[in-house]
């Protein structure tokens, strides 16, 4: 007969522990291992009185580390992990047994349909990008959050792995059951001091995961080599000295590829900002965009071949002379009122002024998940999904000189560099650019899971992750 060990990490849970143990004892288990994780209350005493095996840890570990410490002493054929502050019924716990011993190596708890909020956003985002990273459809699984069960002969080979790496190992190498759903959302103790420990776990394993599942983002779709050549200015344009920005002057940079229908209006709105210069970067256009830009009297840089994503921004930045650089796109028109807050923020002391992403109540695309988890990893969870990948955004001359103009060809990397260098990065104003963006079949039509543009953005975020995690 196969046997089950239950591992139960506790931290000052004397109020719930007796009831948790009462339900576990109704299930036919070989042993209950209570891991006293830095307890200072009566939890240890209660566990011993209830006949549990108790392992005392003086210095508090992360929840995952405490679970693995308990599992190392397990004698059963499988280990079921539960929490000491969430009371699960015996009938809920018993559902793990047949799945573990008959159909699966690992049994995970499937989250129900949860609306994203400030408390669960991080968990849902990380779950999303984890599934994407390993090529699995997102099923909103609680990655290694109790309750979950694992056969001991599987677990003992991997319990030194951080949780995300262990989760990936399970999903890619073993039979994993994800059909069962036990509601734990909103239950248990609220422990904000656990969050730094969980964040450390994620960062440790994320580096391993990304190096395994992805290669570094390449520049195959970007003509970065063109940035080292002389800037092809064919029209010098005109501008004005403005009093809008406290003595600082503004450069507006507009990459353009076949935007003859919108470029005149884009320039007209940008001119209302009183820029020192408007720089239009003709990026492989074959229509009248170049002629229209010259007619409007703006500085015009012409590249006959396509530079690729974001190289146009970098090329424009190399040619810019202003103290503030505002980046917009040529394929949709934004009013001067919508653009001014970005330039104004930099004039007031912000170094990187981002477009506020207000999609925090729901996750509409995996790219948003990658943006969020990158911001969280670098300690800027407050930015949510705001990113230099999106326009409009603005940057100060001082910041640009420090992070290097060439970094702009990979916007998430530029953003991480600015944060590392302690520049003031802030999301300052919301413009819903999704409803304006021009649809391009070659870039936005999904071929497999995502469009080529989405995959490129994701690769950029992975490169930024690895650059951050591998920094000296």
Short mmCIF file of C-alpha atoms in Angstrom, two decimals:
data_model
loop_
_atom_site.label_atom_id
_atom_site.label_comp_id
_atom_site.label_asym_id
_atom_site.label_seq_id
_atom_site.Cartn_x
_atom_site.Cartn_y
_atom_site.Cartn_z
CA UNK A 1 0.00 0.00 0.00
CA UNK A 2 1.34 3.42 -0.98
CA UNK A 3 1.73 5.99 1.75
CA UNK A 4 1.35 9.76 2.00
CA UNK A 5 3.39 12.26 4.02
CA UNK A 6 2.00 15.71 4.75
CA UNK A 7 4.42 18.62 5.10
CA UNK A 8 3.09 21.64 6.91
CA UNK A 9 5.24 24.79 7.34
CA UNK A 10 3.95 27.04 10.12
CA UNK A 11 4.78 30.52 11.31
CA UNK A 12 2.92 31.63 14.43
CA UNK A 13 -0.30 29.84 13.51
CA UNK A 14 -1.52 28.66 16.88
CA UNK A 15 -5.01 29.98 16.13
CA UNK A 16 -5.57 27.71 13.11
CA UNK A 17 -3.09 24.86 13.57
CA UNK A 18 -5.31 22.56 15.65
CA UNK A 19 -8.14 22.72 13.11
CA UNK A 20 -5.73 22.20 10.19
CA UNK A 21 -4.30 19.10 11.88
CA UNK A 22 -7.76 17.84 12.79
CA UNK A 23 -8.75 17.69 9.11
CA UNK A 24 -5.45 16.12 8.03
CA UNK A 25 -5.85 13.33 10.59
CA UNK A 26 -9.13 12.31 9.00
CA UNK A 27 -7.14 11.33 5.92
CA UNK A 28 -5.11 8.12 5.90
CA UNK A 29 -1.61 9.63 6.08
CA UNK A 30 1.65 8.06 7.19
CA UNK A 31 2.97 11.15 8.98
CA UNK A 32 2.50 14.87 9.44
CA UNK A 33 5.73 16.88 9.38
CA UNK A 34 5.36 20.34 10.87
CA UNK A 35 8.15 22.74 9.95
CA UNK A 36 8.29 25.47 12.58
CA UNK A 37 9.61 28.30 10.42
CA UNK A 38 10.88 30.91 12.87
CA UNK A 39 7.90 30.48 15.21
CA UNK A 40 7.68 32.49 18.42
CA UNK A 41 4.22 31.38 19.56
CA UNK A 42 2.78 28.05 20.77
CA UNK A 43 2.71 26.38 17.33
CA UNK A 44 5.56 23.98 18.18
CA UNK A 45 3.90 22.93 21.42
CA UNK A 46 0.59 22.27 19.67
CA UNK A 47 2.26 20.23 16.92
CA UNK A 48 4.05 18.03 19.42
CA UNK A 49 0.89 17.52 21.49
CA UNK A 50 -0.88 16.39 18.29
CA UNK A 51 1.80 13.76 17.65
CA UNK A 52 3.41 15.42 14.64
CA UNK A 53 7.04 15.20 13.64
CA UNK A 54 8.41 18.69 14.28
CA UNK A 55 11.36 20.29 12.58
CA UNK A 56 12.38 23.62 14.10
CA UNK A 57 14.03 26.31 11.97
CA UNK A 58 15.36 29.22 14.00
CA UNK A 59 16.04 31.67 11.15
CA UNK A 60 12.97 32.22 9.02
CA UNK A 61 13.10 30.70 5.52
CA UNK A 62 10.93 31.39 2.51
CA UNK A 63 7.78 29.21 2.36
CA UNK A 64 9.24 27.10 -0.46
CA UNK A 65 12.50 26.49 1.40
CA UNK A 66 10.58 25.46 4.51
CA UNK A 67 8.49 22.99 2.51
CA UNK A 68 11.58 21.41 0.99
CA UNK A 69 13.25 21.10 4.40
CA UNK A 70 10.24 19.17 5.63
CA UNK A 71 10.15 16.98 2.55
CA UNK A 72 13.76 15.90 3.10
CA UNK A 73 12.65 13.91 6.15
CA UNK A 74 9.49 12.43 4.56
CA UNK A 75 9.07 8.64 4.51
CA UNK A 76 5.93 8.33 2.38
CA UNK A 77 5.68 7.50 -1.30
CA UNK A 78 4.27 10.96 -1.96
CA UNK A 79 4.34 14.33 -0.23
CA UNK A 80 1.34 16.62 0.12
CA UNK A 81 2.16 20.24 0.96
CA UNK A 82 -0.42 22.28 2.88
CA UNK A 83 -0.31 25.55 4.80
CA UNK A 84 -0.79 26.05 8.51
CA UNK A 85 -3.03 29.09 8.14
CA UNK A 86 -5.54 27.66 5.63
CA UNK A 87 -8.02 25.06 6.90
CA UNK A 88 -8.80 22.56 4.15
CA UNK A 89 -11.46 19.90 4.67
CA UNK A 90 -10.56 16.22 4.74
CA UNK A 91 -12.60 15.69 1.56
CA UNK A 92 -10.51 18.32 -0.25
CA UNK A 93 -7.26 16.76 0.91
CA UNK A 94 -8.38 13.25 -0.04
CA UNK A 95 -8.79 14.33 -3.67
CA UNK A 96 -5.01 14.42 -4.03
CA UNK A 97 -4.50 10.75 -3.14
CA UNK A 98 -5.96 8.93 -6.19
CA UNK A 99 -4.47 11.51 -8.56
CA UNK A 100 -1.00 11.06 -7.09
CA UNK A 101 -1.02 7.28 -6.86
CA UNK A 102 -2.90 6.40 -10.02
CA UNK A 103 -2.55 9.07 -12.69
CA UNK A 104 0.15 11.65 -11.95
CA UNK A 105 3.61 12.42 -10.66
CA UNK A 106 2.60 15.92 -9.62
CA UNK A 107 -0.81 17.36 -8.69
CA UNK A 108 -1.17 21.14 -8.83
CA UNK A 109 -4.05 23.22 -7.61
CA UNK A 110 -5.81 25.05 -10.44
CA UNK A 111 -6.82 28.60 -9.71
CA UNK A 112 -10.37 29.56 -10.46
CA UNK A 113 -11.20 32.53 -12.65
CA UNK A 114 -9.82 35.39 -10.63
CA UNK A 115 -10.16 39.05 -11.42
CA UNK A 116 -6.77 40.70 -11.18
CA UNK A 117 -6.27 43.03 -8.23
CA UNK A 118 -3.42 44.55 -6.25
CA UNK A 119 -3.02 41.42 -4.11
CA UNK A 120 -3.01 38.65 -6.74
CA UNK A 121 -1.63 40.60 -9.72
CA UNK A 122 1.92 39.46 -9.16
CA UNK A 123 0.97 35.78 -8.92
CA UNK A 124 -1.14 35.88 -12.09
CA UNK A 125 1.51 37.75 -14.05
CA UNK A 126 4.29 35.36 -13.10
CA UNK A 127 2.09 32.37 -13.85
CA UNK A 128 1.35 33.83 -17.29
CA UNK A 129 4.96 34.41 -18.28
CA UNK A 130 6.04 31.07 -16.86
CA UNK A 131 3.64 29.19 -19.09
CA UNK A 132 4.64 31.31 -22.06
CA UNK A 133 8.35 30.78 -21.44
CA UNK A 134 8.05 27.02 -21.62
CA UNK A 135 5.66 27.01 -24.58
CA UNK A 136 2.63 25.87 -22.60
CA UNK A 137 -0.81 27.48 -22.87
CA UNK A 138 -1.60 29.55 -19.84
CA UNK A 139 -3.95 27.68 -17.52
CA UNK A 140 -3.68 29.93 -14.46
CA UNK A 141 -2.09 27.30 -12.26
CA UNK A 142 -0.88 28.16 -8.82
CA UNK A 143 2.75 27.28 -9.39
CA UNK A 144 3.84 25.35 -6.31
CA UNK A 145 1.44 27.14 -3.99
CA UNK A 146 -0.08 24.87 -1.38
CA UNK A 147 -1.91 22.61 -1.62
CA UNK A 148 0.04 20.54 -4.11
CA UNK A 149 1.41 17.00 -4.13
CA UNK A 150 4.48 15.29 -5.58
CA UNK A 151 5.73 11.71 -5.64
CA UNK A 152 8.75 11.53 -3.36
CA UNK A 153 10.95 9.70 -5.87
CA UNK A 154 10.43 12.66 -8.23
CA UNK A 155 10.84 15.42 -5.68
CA UNK A 156 14.03 14.13 -4.05
CA UNK A 157 15.99 14.73 -7.26
CA UNK A 158 15.08 18.42 -7.40
CA UNK A 159 14.35 19.87 -3.98
CA UNK A 160 17.40 22.14 -4.12
CA UNK A 161 15.87 23.97 -7.09
CA UNK A 162 14.14 27.33 -6.59
CA UNK A 163 10.35 27.11 -6.99
CA UNK A 164 10.00 28.43 -10.54
CA UNK A 165 12.71 26.15 -11.87
CA UNK A 166 11.11 23.22 -10.05
CA UNK A 167 7.71 24.16 -11.49
CA UNK A 168 9.15 24.20 -15.01
CA UNK A 169 10.84 20.84 -14.43
CA UNK A 170 7.52 19.33 -13.39
CA UNK A 171 5.59 20.74 -16.33
CA UNK A 172 8.14 19.70 -18.94
CA UNK A 173 9.29 16.31 -17.66
CA UNK A 174 6.53 14.65 -15.64
CA UNK A 175 2.85 13.74 -15.62
CA UNK A 176 1.16 16.75 -14.09
CA UNK A 177 -2.49 16.85 -13.09
CA UNK A 178 -4.06 20.32 -13.23
CA UNK A 179 -7.73 19.37 -13.20
CA UNK A 180 -8.48 19.94 -9.54
CA UNK A 181 -9.37 23.33 -8.08
CA UNK A 182 -9.42 24.08 -4.35
CA UNK A 183 -10.18 27.70 -3.56
CA UNK A 184 -7.52 29.32 -1.37
CA UNK A 185 -7.67 32.88 -2.73
CA UNK A 186 -8.17 35.37 0.08
CA UNK A 187 -7.68 32.73 2.77
CA UNK A 188 -4.78 32.53 5.19
CA UNK A 189 -2.73 35.17 6.96
CA UNK A 190 -1.73 38.45 5.32
CA UNK A 191 2.06 38.61 5.54
CA UNK A 192 3.63 41.44 3.58
CA UNK A 193 7.02 40.57 5.11
CA UNK A 194 6.95 37.29 3.15
CA UNK A 195 7.06 39.16 -0.13
CA UNK A 196 10.79 39.96 -0.21
CA UNK A 197 11.51 36.25 0.40
CA UNK A 198 9.19 35.22 -2.41
CA UNK A 199 10.70 37.85 -4.70
CA UNK A 200 14.19 36.52 -3.99
CA UNK A 201 13.03 32.99 -4.86
CA UNK A 202 11.63 34.17 -8.15
CA UNK A 203 14.73 36.07 -9.18
CA UNK A 204 17.03 33.16 -8.32
CA UNK A 205 15.09 30.70 -10.42
CA UNK A 206 14.19 33.10 -13.19
CA UNK A 207 17.79 33.43 -14.25
CA UNK A 208 18.06 29.65 -14.54
CA UNK A 209 14.78 29.43 -16.42
CA UNK A 210 15.51 32.09 -19.01
CA UNK A 211 18.97 30.78 -19.73
CA UNK A 212 17.46 27.35 -20.29
CA UNK A 213 14.36 28.24 -22.27
CA UNK A 214 15.61 31.13 -24.38
CA UNK A 215 18.66 32.38 -26.17
CA UNK A 216 19.54 36.03 -25.86
CA UNK A 217 17.54 38.31 -28.08
CA UNK A 218 19.40 38.94 -31.32
CA UNK A 219 19.52 42.01 -33.49
CA UNK A 220 18.68 40.13 -36.69
CA UNK A 221 15.61 42.27 -37.25
CA UNK A 222 17.43 45.48 -36.47
CA UNK A 223 20.03 47.25 -38.56
CA UNK A 224 22.02 48.43 -35.55
CA UNK A 225 25.09 48.72 -37.78
CA UNK A 226 23.47 51.69 -39.51
CA UNK A 227 23.69 53.70 -36.29
CA UNK A 228 27.50 53.70 -36.52
CA UNK A 229 27.40 55.38 -39.94
CA UNK A 230 27.08 59.13 -40.58
CA UNK A 231 23.55 60.39 -39.96
CA UNK A 232 21.84 60.87 -43.36
CA UNK A 233 20.26 64.30 -42.77
CA UNK A 234 18.69 65.44 -46.02
CA UNK A 235 16.63 68.28 -44.57
CA UNK A 236 17.64 70.41 -41.59
CA UNK A 237 14.24 71.84 -40.79
CA UNK A 238 13.34 74.61 -38.42
CA UNK A 239 12.10 75.03 -34.87
CA UNK A 240 11.95 77.61 -32.10
CA UNK A 241 13.28 78.33 -28.66
CA UNK A 242 10.45 77.70 -26.23
CA UNK A 243 9.62 78.98 -22.76
CA UNK A 244 7.39 75.98 -22.06
CA UNK A 245 10.09 73.91 -20.37
CA UNK A 246 11.87 76.15 -17.91
CA UNK A 247 14.77 77.01 -20.18
CA UNK A 248 15.14 73.49 -21.55
CA UNK A 249 14.49 72.74 -25.21
CA UNK A 250 12.55 69.90 -26.79
CA UNK A 251 13.37 67.49 -29.59
CA UNK A 252 10.47 65.41 -30.96
CA UNK A 253 11.49 62.17 -32.71
CA UNK A 254 9.12 60.48 -35.15
CA UNK A 255 10.12 57.20 -36.89
CA UNK A 256 8.14 56.80 -40.10
CA UNK A 257 7.52 53.95 -42.54
CA UNK A 258 4.86 54.61 -45.15
CA UNK A 259 2.81 57.03 -43.07
CA UNK A 260 1.77 59.48 -45.79
CA UNK A 261 -1.82 59.49 -44.51
CA UNK A 262 -0.93 60.70 -41.03
CA UNK A 263 2.50 62.33 -41.05
CA UNK A 264 1.30 65.89 -41.76
CA UNK A 265 -1.13 65.83 -38.81
CA UNK A 266 1.45 64.20 -36.55
CA UNK A 267 3.90 67.01 -37.31
CA UNK A 268 1.22 69.68 -36.89
CA UNK A 269 0.38 68.49 -33.36
CA UNK A 270 4.06 68.11 -32.41
CA UNK A 271 4.76 71.66 -33.58
CA UNK A 272 2.25 73.01 -31.05
CA UNK A 273 4.68 71.87 -28.33
CA UNK A 274 7.15 74.51 -29.53
CA UNK A 275 10.00 72.07 -30.14
CA UNK A 276 13.52 73.15 -30.97
CA UNK A 277 13.32 70.48 -33.66
CA UNK A 278 11.11 67.75 -35.01
CA UNK A 279 13.15 64.86 -36.37
CA UNK A 280 11.39 62.54 -38.80
CA UNK A 281 13.30 59.32 -39.44
CA UNK A 282 12.29 57.87 -42.81
CA UNK A 283 12.70 54.19 -42.14
CA UNK A 284 12.50 52.38 -45.48
CA UNK A 285 9.41 54.24 -46.73
CA UNK A 286 8.25 53.74 -50.31
CA UNK A 287 5.36 56.23 -50.31
CA UNK A 288 5.23 60.04 -50.04
CA UNK A 289 6.21 60.21 -46.33
CA UNK A 290 9.63 61.71 -47.08
CA UNK A 291 8.25 64.39 -49.40
CA UNK A 292 5.51 65.33 -46.94
CA UNK A 293 7.98 65.59 -44.05
CA UNK A 294 10.25 67.90 -46.04
CA UNK A 295 7.28 70.04 -47.02
CA UNK A 296 6.51 70.56 -43.34
CA UNK A 297 10.01 71.93 -42.70
CA UNK A 298 11.22 69.32 -40.21
CA UNK A 299 14.64 67.76 -39.86
CA UNK A 300 14.52 64.66 -42.03
CA UNK A 301 16.76 61.60 -41.82
CA UNK A 302 16.36 59.17 -44.69
CA UNK A 303 17.27 55.48 -44.58
CA UNK A 304 16.40 53.64 -47.77
CA UNK A 305 16.34 50.23 -46.08
CA UNK A 306 14.29 49.21 -43.06
CA UNK A 307 16.22 49.71 -39.84
CA UNK A 308 13.95 47.43 -37.88
CA UNK A 309 12.07 47.98 -34.64
CA UNK A 310 13.17 50.92 -32.48
CA UNK A 311 16.34 51.64 -34.48
CA UNK A 312 14.51 54.65 -35.87
CA UNK A 313 14.19 56.06 -32.36
CA UNK A 314 17.89 55.58 -31.72
CA UNK A 315 18.81 57.18 -35.05
CA UNK A 316 16.64 60.19 -34.25
CA UNK A 317 18.14 60.46 -30.77
CA UNK A 318 21.65 60.54 -32.26
CA UNK A 319 20.64 63.53 -34.38
CA UNK A 320 18.79 65.34 -31.59
CA UNK A 321 20.18 68.44 -29.89
CA UNK A 322 17.44 69.16 -27.33
CA UNK A 323 17.54 68.73 -23.56
CA UNK A 324 14.31 66.70 -23.65
CA UNK A 325 13.67 63.97 -26.21
CA UNK A 326 10.04 63.04 -26.85
CA UNK A 327 9.38 59.86 -28.86
CA UNK A 328 6.14 59.42 -30.78
CA UNK A 329 5.06 57.32 -33.77
CA UNK A 330 4.13 58.45 -37.23
CA UNK A 331 1.22 56.08 -37.79
CA UNK A 332 -1.32 57.72 -35.48
CA UNK A 333 -2.10 61.28 -34.44
CA UNK A 334 -2.01 62.34 -30.79
CA UNK A 335 -2.99 65.84 -29.78
CA UNK A 336 -0.47 68.25 -28.30
CA UNK A 337 -2.49 68.09 -25.05
CA UNK A 338 -1.80 64.36 -24.84
CA UNK A 339 1.90 64.76 -25.62
CA UNK A 340 2.73 67.75 -23.42
CA UNK A 341 2.64 65.91 -20.04
CA UNK A 342 5.60 63.74 -21.08
CA UNK A 343 7.84 66.65 -22.09
CA UNK A 344 6.66 68.70 -19.11
CA UNK A 345 7.49 65.87 -16.67
CA UNK A 346 11.09 65.70 -17.91
CA UNK A 347 11.35 69.50 -17.69
CA UNK A 348 10.25 69.17 -14.04
CA UNK A 349 12.90 66.60 -13.09
CA UNK A 350 11.70 63.22 -14.32
CA UNK A 351 14.37 61.46 -16.40
CA UNK A 352 12.19 58.89 -18.14
CA UNK A 353 8.50 59.78 -18.49
CA UNK A 354 6.42 56.74 -19.44
CA UNK A 355 2.92 56.17 -20.70
CA UNK A 356 0.78 54.87 -17.83
CA UNK A 357 -0.58 51.40 -18.51
CA UNK A 358 -4.05 51.22 -16.97
CA UNK A 359 -4.79 47.60 -17.87
CA UNK A 360 -4.11 46.53 -14.31
CA UNK A 361 -7.55 44.98 -13.77
CA UNK A 362 -7.03 42.33 -16.44
CA UNK A 363 -4.30 40.66 -18.44
CA UNK A 364 -5.14 41.04 -22.12
CA UNK A 365 -1.84 39.86 -23.61
CA UNK A 366 1.20 37.97 -22.40
CA UNK A 367 3.40 40.96 -23.37
CA UNK A 368 1.81 42.85 -20.48
CA UNK A 369 2.85 40.04 -18.17
CA UNK A 370 6.47 40.29 -19.29
CA UNK A 371 6.44 44.05 -18.77
CA UNK A 372 5.04 43.67 -15.27
CA UNK A 373 7.39 40.97 -14.04
CA UNK A 374 10.43 42.85 -15.39
CA UNK A 375 9.38 45.99 -13.51
CA UNK A 376 8.81 43.94 -10.36
CA UNK A 377 12.18 42.21 -10.66
CA UNK A 378 14.09 45.50 -10.85
CA UNK A 379 12.21 46.83 -7.83
CA UNK A 380 9.73 49.05 -9.68
CA UNK A 381 6.48 47.23 -9.15
CA UNK A 382 4.81 50.64 -9.03
CA UNK A 383 5.30 51.01 -12.79
CA UNK A 384 2.94 48.07 -13.41
CA UNK A 385 3.10 47.42 -17.18
CA UNK A 386 4.46 50.84 -18.16
CA UNK A 387 7.38 50.49 -20.52
CA UNK A 388 9.67 52.34 -22.90
CA UNK A 389 8.42 49.88 -25.49
CA UNK A 390 5.29 52.03 -25.76
CA UNK A 391 4.98 55.58 -27.01
CA UNK A 392 4.68 58.34 -26.17
CA UNK A 393 7.57 58.58 -23.77
CA UNK A 394 10.28 61.13 -23.07
CA UNK A 395 13.82 61.04 -21.75
CA UNK A 396 16.27 63.61 -20.44
CA UNK A 397 19.55 64.37 -22.15
CA UNK A 398 21.46 63.45 -18.98
CA UNK A 399 19.85 60.02 -18.81
CA UNK A 400 20.39 59.35 -22.49
CA UNK A 401 24.08 60.17 -22.24
CA UNK A 402 24.49 57.81 -19.31
CA UNK A 403 22.61 54.77 -20.66
CA UNK A 404 23.87 55.24 -24.23
CA UNK A 405 21.79 56.05 -27.29
CA UNK A 406 22.34 52.56 -28.70
CA UNK A 407 20.38 51.07 -25.79
CA UNK A 408 17.20 52.62 -27.24
CA UNK A 409 17.09 49.91 -29.91
CA UNK A 410 15.97 47.56 -27.11
CA UNK A 411 13.59 49.67 -24.98
CA UNK A 412 13.22 47.34 -21.95
CA UNK A 413 17.02 47.18 -21.71
CA UNK A 414 17.22 50.99 -21.82
CA UNK A 415 14.59 51.21 -19.08
CA UNK A 416 16.44 48.77 -16.84
CA UNK A 417 19.70 50.66 -17.37
CA UNK A 418 18.02 53.92 -16.37
CA UNK A 419 16.64 52.32 -13.21
CA UNK A 420 20.00 50.74 -12.32
CA UNK A 421 21.69 54.13 -12.75
CA UNK A 422 19.15 55.57 -10.30
CA UNK A 423 17.49 57.94 -12.74
CA UNK A 424 13.96 59.09 -12.00
CA UNK A 425 11.69 56.81 -14.04
CA UNK A 426 7.99 57.52 -13.71
CA UNK A 427 4.73 56.73 -15.48
CA UNK A 428 3.24 60.21 -15.84
CA UNK A 429 0.21 60.17 -18.14
CA UNK A 430 -2.13 57.68 -19.80
CA UNK A 431 -2.70 57.63 -23.55
CA UNK A 432 -4.60 54.65 -24.94
CA UNK A 433 -2.42 54.00 -27.97
CA UNK A 434 -3.89 50.53 -28.60
CA UNK A 435 -6.96 52.01 -30.25
CA UNK A 436 -4.80 54.15 -32.57
CA UNK A 437 -2.04 51.75 -33.57
CA UNK A 438 -2.00 50.90 -37.24
CA UNK A 439 -2.36 47.18 -37.95
CA UNK A 440 0.40 45.79 -40.16
CA UNK A 441 -0.18 42.25 -41.41
CA UNK A 442 3.54 41.41 -41.59
CA UNK A 443 4.16 42.48 -37.99
CA UNK A 444 0.94 42.07 -36.03
CA UNK A 445 -0.76 39.00 -37.53
CA UNK A 446 -0.18 36.00 -35.23
CA UNK A 447 1.63 33.21 -37.04
CA UNK A 448 1.87 30.75 -34.14
CA UNK A 449 1.14 31.84 -30.59
CA UNK A 450 1.93 35.52 -31.05
CA UNK A 451 2.70 38.03 -33.74
CA UNK A 452 6.33 38.65 -34.81
CA UNK A 453 6.21 42.04 -33.10
CA UNK A 454 5.00 40.51 -29.81
CA UNK A 455 7.70 37.85 -29.92
CA UNK A 456 10.36 40.49 -30.55
CA UNK A 457 9.14 42.55 -27.59
CA UNK A 458 9.19 39.45 -25.39
CA UNK A 459 12.75 38.64 -26.49
CA UNK A 460 13.74 42.22 -25.62
CA UNK A 461 12.35 41.75 -22.12
CA UNK A 462 14.24 38.49 -21.70
CA UNK A 463 17.46 40.21 -22.74
CA UNK A 464 16.75 42.96 -20.19
CA UNK A 465 16.08 40.33 -17.48
CA UNK A 466 19.34 38.55 -18.11
CA UNK A 467 21.29 41.78 -18.30
CA UNK A 468 19.87 42.80 -14.92
CA UNK A 469 20.42 39.44 -13.24
CA UNK A 470 23.97 39.05 -14.59
CA UNK A 471 25.13 42.59 -13.78
CA UNK A 472 28.22 43.00 -11.61
#
